[in-house]
Coordinates of C-alpha atoms in Angstrom, one line a residue:
M1 CA 8.8 -29.5 11.2
I2 CA 10.2 -26.4 13.0
T3 CA 9.2 -25.6 16.5
W4 CA 8.9 -21.9 17.1
T5 CA 8.6 -19.9 20.3
P6 CA 7.5 -16.4 19.2
N7 CA 8.8 -13.8 21.6
C8 CA 9.6 -10.2 20.6
W9 CA 9.0 -7.3 23.0
N10 CA 11.4 -4.9 21.4
E11 CA 13.9 -4.4 18.6
F12 CA 17.2 -5.0 20.4
D13 CA 17.1 -8.1 22.6
E14 CA 19.3 -11.0 21.5
L15 CA 18.1 -12.4 18.3
R16 CA 17.5 -16.1 18.5
S17 CA 15.5 -16.9 15.3
V18 CA 14.6 -15.1 12.1
V19 CA 12.7 -15.8 8.9
V20 CA 14.2 -14.9 5.5
C21 CA 13.5 -15.8 1.8
T22 CA 16.0 -16.5 -1.0
P23 CA 15.9 -13.7 -3.6
S24 CA 14.1 -14.1 -6.9
V25 CA 15.7 -16.1 -9.8
L26 CA 14.9 -13.1 -12.0
S27 CA 17.3 -10.3 -12.7
V28 CA 16.4 -6.6 -13.2
P29 CA 18.3 -6.1 -16.5
D30 CA 18.0 -2.4 -17.3
K31 CA 17.2 1.0 -15.9
Q32 CA 13.7 1.1 -17.5
T33 CA 12.7 -2.2 -15.9
A34 CA 14.1 -1.0 -12.6
T35 CA 12.0 2.2 -12.8
D36 CA 8.9 0.3 -13.8
L37 CA 9.4 -2.1 -10.8
R38 CA 10.2 0.8 -8.5
W39 CA 13.7 -0.5 -7.9
E40 CA 16.5 1.9 -7.5
K41 CA 18.8 0.3 -10.1
T42 CA 19.5 -2.9 -12.0
A43 CA 20.4 -6.2 -10.2
E44 CA 21.7 -9.6 -11.2
S45 CA 20.1 -12.6 -9.7
E46 CA 23.4 -14.5 -9.0
K47 CA 24.8 -11.4 -7.3
M48 CA 21.7 -11.0 -5.2
S49 CA 22.0 -14.7 -4.2
R50 CA 25.6 -14.2 -3.1
C51 CA 24.7 -11.1 -1.0
F52 CA 21.8 -13.0 0.6
N53 CA 24.1 -15.9 1.5
K54 CA 26.5 -13.5 3.1
M55 CA 23.8 -12.0 5.2
V56 CA 22.5 -15.4 6.3
D57 CA 26.1 -16.5 7.2
A58 CA 26.6 -13.4 9.2
M59 CA 23.6 -14.1 11.3
S60 CA 24.2 -17.8 11.6
N61 CA 27.8 -17.1 12.8
E62 CA 26.3 -15.1 15.7
G63 CA 24.2 -18.1 16.7
V64 CA 20.9 -17.0 15.1
Q65 CA 18.6 -19.7 13.7
V66 CA 17.9 -18.6 10.2
V67 CA 14.9 -20.2 8.3
D68 CA 14.0 -19.7 4.7
Y69 CA 10.2 -20.0 4.5
S70 CA 10.3 -20.6 0.7
T71 CA 11.8 -24.0 1.3
F72 CA 8.5 -25.0 2.9
L73 CA 6.4 -24.3 -0.3
N74 CA 5.3 -27.2 -2.5
D75 CA 6.9 -27.6 -5.9
E76 CA 4.1 -25.8 -7.8
E77 CA 4.2 -22.9 -5.4
K78 CA 8.0 -22.7 -5.6
A79 CA 8.0 -22.5 -9.4
F80 CA 5.8 -19.5 -9.2
H81 CA 7.1 -17.9 -6.0
E82 CA 10.8 -17.9 -7.1
Q83 CA 9.8 -15.4 -9.9
L84 CA 8.5 -12.8 -7.4
I85 CA 11.1 -10.1 -7.6
N86 CA 10.4 -8.6 -4.1
R87 CA 10.1 -11.8 -2.2
V88 CA 13.4 -11.3 -0.3
F89 CA 11.8 -8.4 1.7
V90 CA 10.1 -10.6 4.3
R91 CA 9.8 -8.0 7.1
D92 CA 6.6 -6.8 5.6
L93 CA 4.8 -10.1 5.8
A94 CA 4.1 -10.3 9.6
C95 CA 5.2 -9.0 13.0
V96 CA 5.7 -10.7 16.3
F97 CA 4.0 -8.6 19.0
G98 CA 5.1 -10.2 22.3
K99 CA 4.2 -13.8 21.8
K100 CA 1.6 -13.3 19.0
V101 CA 2.4 -13.4 15.3
I102 CA 0.1 -11.1 13.4
P103 CA 0.1 -11.3 9.6
G104 CA 0.4 -8.2 7.5
E105 CA -1.4 -7.2 4.4
A106 CA 0.2 -6.1 1.1
G107 CA -0.1 -2.4 0.2
T108 CA 0.3 -3.2 -3.4
T109 CA -1.2 -6.1 -5.5
M110 CA 2.2 -7.0 -7.0
R111 CA 3.3 -8.3 -3.5
R112 CA 0.1 -10.0 -2.5
P113 CA 1.1 -13.5 -3.6
E114 CA 4.1 -13.4 -1.2
Y115 CA 1.8 -12.8 1.7
V116 CA -0.6 -15.5 0.7
H117 CA 2.1 -18.1 0.4
A118 CA 4.0 -17.0 3.6
H119 CA 0.9 -16.9 5.7
R120 CA 0.0 -20.5 4.8
V121 CA 3.5 -21.6 5.8
F122 CA 3.2 -19.7 9.1
E123 CA -0.1 -21.6 9.7
Q124 CA 1.9 -24.8 9.6
W125 CA 4.5 -23.5 12.0
F126 CA 2.6 -21.8 14.7
D127 CA -0.3 -23.1 16.9
A128 CA -3.7 -21.4 17.2
E129 CA -2.6 -19.3 20.2
Q130 CA 0.4 -17.9 18.5
Y131 CA -1.0 -17.2 15.0
S132 CA -4.2 -17.0 13.0
I133 CA -4.3 -16.4 9.3
H134 CA -7.5 -14.5 9.9
E135 CA -6.0 -11.9 12.2
N136 CA -5.6 -9.5 9.3
D137 CA -9.1 -9.9 7.9
G138 CA -10.0 -6.4 8.9
V139 CA -6.8 -4.9 7.5
N140 CA -6.6 -3.4 4.0
A141 CA -2.9 -2.5 4.0
L142 CA -0.3 -3.1 6.7
E143 CA 3.3 -3.7 5.7
N144 CA 5.5 -4.3 8.7
G145 CA 8.4 -2.2 7.5
D146 CA 6.1 0.4 8.9
V147 CA 5.9 -1.2 12.4
F148 CA 8.3 -1.1 15.4
V149 CA 7.6 -2.9 18.7
L150 CA 9.2 -0.4 21.1
S151 CA 8.4 -2.2 24.4
K152 CA 5.8 -4.3 26.2
D153 CA 3.8 -1.1 26.4
A154 CA 4.2 0.6 23.0
V155 CA 4.1 0.1 19.2
F156 CA 5.1 2.7 16.6
I157 CA 3.4 2.6 13.2
N158 CA 3.7 4.7 10.0
V159 CA 0.6 5.1 7.9
G160 CA 2.1 6.3 4.7
M161 CA 2.4 4.7 1.2
R162 CA 2.0 1.1 2.1
S163 CA 0.0 1.0 5.4
S164 CA -3.3 2.5 6.1
Y165 CA -4.7 4.4 9.0
E166 CA -7.7 2.1 9.1
S167 CA -5.4 -0.9 9.4
A168 CA -3.5 0.7 12.3
K169 CA -6.7 1.4 14.2
A170 CA -7.8 -2.2 13.6
L171 CA -4.5 -3.4 15.0
R172 CA -5.1 -1.4 18.2
E173 CA -8.1 -3.7 18.9
K174 CA -5.7 -6.7 18.8
L175 CA -2.7 -5.2 20.6
I176 CA -4.5 -3.7 23.7
P177 CA -5.7 -7.2 24.8
L178 CA -2.1 -8.4 24.5
G179 CA -0.9 -5.9 27.1
F180 CA 0.3 -3.0 24.9
S181 CA -1.0 0.3 26.2
E182 CA -0.2 2.8 23.4
I183 CA 0.0 2.6 19.6
G184 CA 1.7 5.7 18.2
I185 CA 0.8 6.6 14.6
I186 CA 2.9 8.8 12.4
D187 CA 2.1 9.8 8.8
L188 CA 5.2 10.3 6.7
P189 CA 5.3 12.0 3.3
R190 CA 4.5 9.9 0.3
R191 CA 7.8 9.5 -1.5
G192 CA 10.0 6.7 -2.6
D193 CA 12.5 7.3 0.3
T194 CA 9.7 7.3 2.8
M195 CA 7.9 4.1 1.6
H196 CA 8.3 2.5 5.0
L197 CA 9.1 3.8 8.5
D198 CA 12.3 1.8 8.7
M199 CA 13.7 3.8 5.8
N200 CA 13.7 6.8 8.0
F201 CA 13.8 5.5 11.6
N202 CA 15.4 2.6 13.5
I203 CA 16.0 1.4 17.0
A204 CA 19.8 1.3 17.7
G205 CA 19.7 -0.5 21.1
E206 CA 18.1 -0.2 24.4
G207 CA 16.6 3.3 24.9
L208 CA 18.1 4.7 21.7
A209 CA 16.4 5.6 18.4
L210 CA 18.0 6.9 15.2
A211 CA 15.8 9.2 13.0
K212 CA 16.1 11.5 10.0
S213 CA 16.0 15.1 11.3
Y214 CA 12.9 16.1 9.4
M215 CA 10.8 13.7 11.6
R216 CA 11.3 16.2 14.5
Y217 CA 8.4 18.2 13.0
F218 CA 5.9 15.4 12.9
P219 CA 3.1 14.8 15.4
V220 CA 2.1 11.3 16.5
E221 CA -1.5 10.2 17.2
V222 CA -1.5 8.0 20.3
L223 CA -4.2 5.3 20.4
S224 CA -5.0 3.7 23.7
A225 CA -7.9 1.9 25.3
K226 CA -9.2 5.3 26.4
G227 CA -9.2 6.9 22.9
S228 CA -6.6 9.0 21.2
S229 CA -4.4 12.1 21.7
Y230 CA -1.6 13.9 20.0
V231 CA 2.1 14.5 21.0
M232 CA 5.2 15.2 19.0
M233 CA 7.2 12.2 17.9
H234 CA 10.1 12.8 20.3
E235 CA 7.7 13.1 23.2
F236 CA 6.1 9.7 22.4
L237 CA 9.5 8.0 22.1
R238 CA 10.8 9.7 25.3
R239 CA 7.8 8.6 27.4
H240 CA 8.6 5.0 26.4
G241 CA 12.2 5.3 27.3
Y242 CA 13.9 6.3 24.1
A243 CA 16.3 9.1 23.4
I244 CA 16.6 10.1 19.7
I245 CA 19.7 10.7 17.6
W246 CA 18.5 13.1 14.9
T247 CA 20.6 12.8 11.8
N248 CA 21.2 14.6 8.5
D249 CA 23.9 12.1 7.6
V250 CA 21.7 9.6 5.8
K251 CA 23.1 9.5 2.3
H252 CA 21.4 6.2 1.3
T253 CA 18.1 5.8 3.0
V254 CA 18.4 2.0 3.0
A255 CA 22.1 1.2 3.5
D256 CA 22.5 3.9 6.2
I257 CA 19.5 3.3 8.5
N258 CA 17.9 -0.1 7.6
F259 CA 20.1 -2.2 9.9
L260 CA 19.3 -5.1 12.3
N261 CA 19.9 -5.4 16.0
L262 CA 21.5 -8.8 16.8
D263 CA 21.7 -8.0 20.5
P264 CA 21.8 -4.8 22.6
N265 CA 25.3 -4.1 21.6
T266 CA 25.6 -5.5 18.1
L267 CA 24.3 -4.2 14.8
L268 CA 24.3 -5.9 11.5
I269 CA 24.9 -3.2 8.9
S270 CA 25.5 -2.8 5.2
T271 CA 29.0 -2.3 3.9
K272 CA 27.6 0.7 2.1
A273 CA 26.4 2.4 5.3
H274 CA 27.6 5.9 5.9
K275 CA 30.0 5.3 8.8
K276 CA 29.8 8.8 10.1
I277 CA 26.4 8.0 11.5
F278 CA 27.9 5.3 13.7
Q279 CA 30.6 7.6 15.0
H280 CA 28.0 9.4 17.2
E281 CA 28.9 9.3 20.9
R282 CA 26.0 7.0 21.7
L283 CA 26.8 4.6 18.8
K284 CA 30.6 4.5 18.5
K285 CA 30.9 1.7 21.1
K286 CA 28.5 -0.5 19.2
R287 CA 29.9 -3.7 17.7
L288 CA 29.3 -3.4 14.0
I289 CA 29.1 -6.5 11.7
E290 CA 29.2 -5.4 8.1
V291 CA 27.8 -7.4 5.2
D292 CA 27.7 -6.7 1.5
V293 CA 24.0 -6.6 0.5
E294 CA 24.4 -3.9 -2.2
E295 CA 22.8 -5.9 -5.0
L296 CA 19.7 -6.5 -2.8
E297 CA 19.5 -2.9 -1.8
A298 CA 18.8 -2.1 -5.4
G299 CA 15.2 -3.2 -4.6
G300 CA 14.8 -0.4 -2.1
G301 CA 15.1 -2.5 1.0
G302 CA 18.0 -3.2 3.4
I303 CA 18.9 -5.7 6.1
R304 CA 16.0 -5.0 8.3
C305 CA 13.6 -5.3 5.3
M306 CA 15.1 -8.8 4.6
T307 CA 14.7 -10.2 8.0
L308 CA 11.6 -11.2 10.1
P309 CA 12.6 -11.8 13.7
I310 CA 10.6 -14.5 15.5
E311 CA 12.3 -14.8 18.8
R312 CA 14.4 -12.4 20.9
R313 CA 15.5 -13.1 24.5

């Protein structure tokens, strides 16, 4: 059995361990099926598997412990689970807040079985102080592609298509006792390209955020132990130590902005990412590791969506 030490206080410290899940054995054979599944385009299962393996190898080569939670399912569960078309997008399943793993809750019934199976596996991995399968009992929709741990003080959450305002408020009651002082809530437009916060926003290292320019106009409700107040998004980020690079150069909302920090100076990015973004003065010195995940991006998620960090140091 794996021994985990959950520890995530931000998005950029050196990544030590991460959870993933092998893609579905099913293909998305035609455009109509893709549309019905809310995928961007068709995808072949064998190509998805090859892309996934490249992503895993890229992280392993950097010394990251990569664990596929689906290998811990029993045979009956595996036979069912391998048919779940979105199962590769593990980020939504849970989030590590400091030393605590809090399970998410599916915002759509199609994805609910993934959460049920993953959360049972997590119950085997983590002790009672680190994780409780009941932590999300008061939550009706919280997919962690909408969640960023900014620091030991602050968490940033979108309550759009897949995460609810009520769930964010319920999360406050769990995070304040853990030492977090503020939970910032933004409400993005309800569109396919704004399904999750990490399709519009990302952390690109210590003290640096990358965001689509339209987000400059959005207020953030700040929840604290004292109540709530409102500030603009850039004001919330700035008071927690982040400067923002506003960009209009996102051509593909997943490939361009849904990257993963491997350490403060290294980003794991898609080969399809628009390189102009990374030529910015604050980004051009970053070490970029490119990996081909195009077939998986057909599902509307990128590298961040496909990785669930457990430990950063």
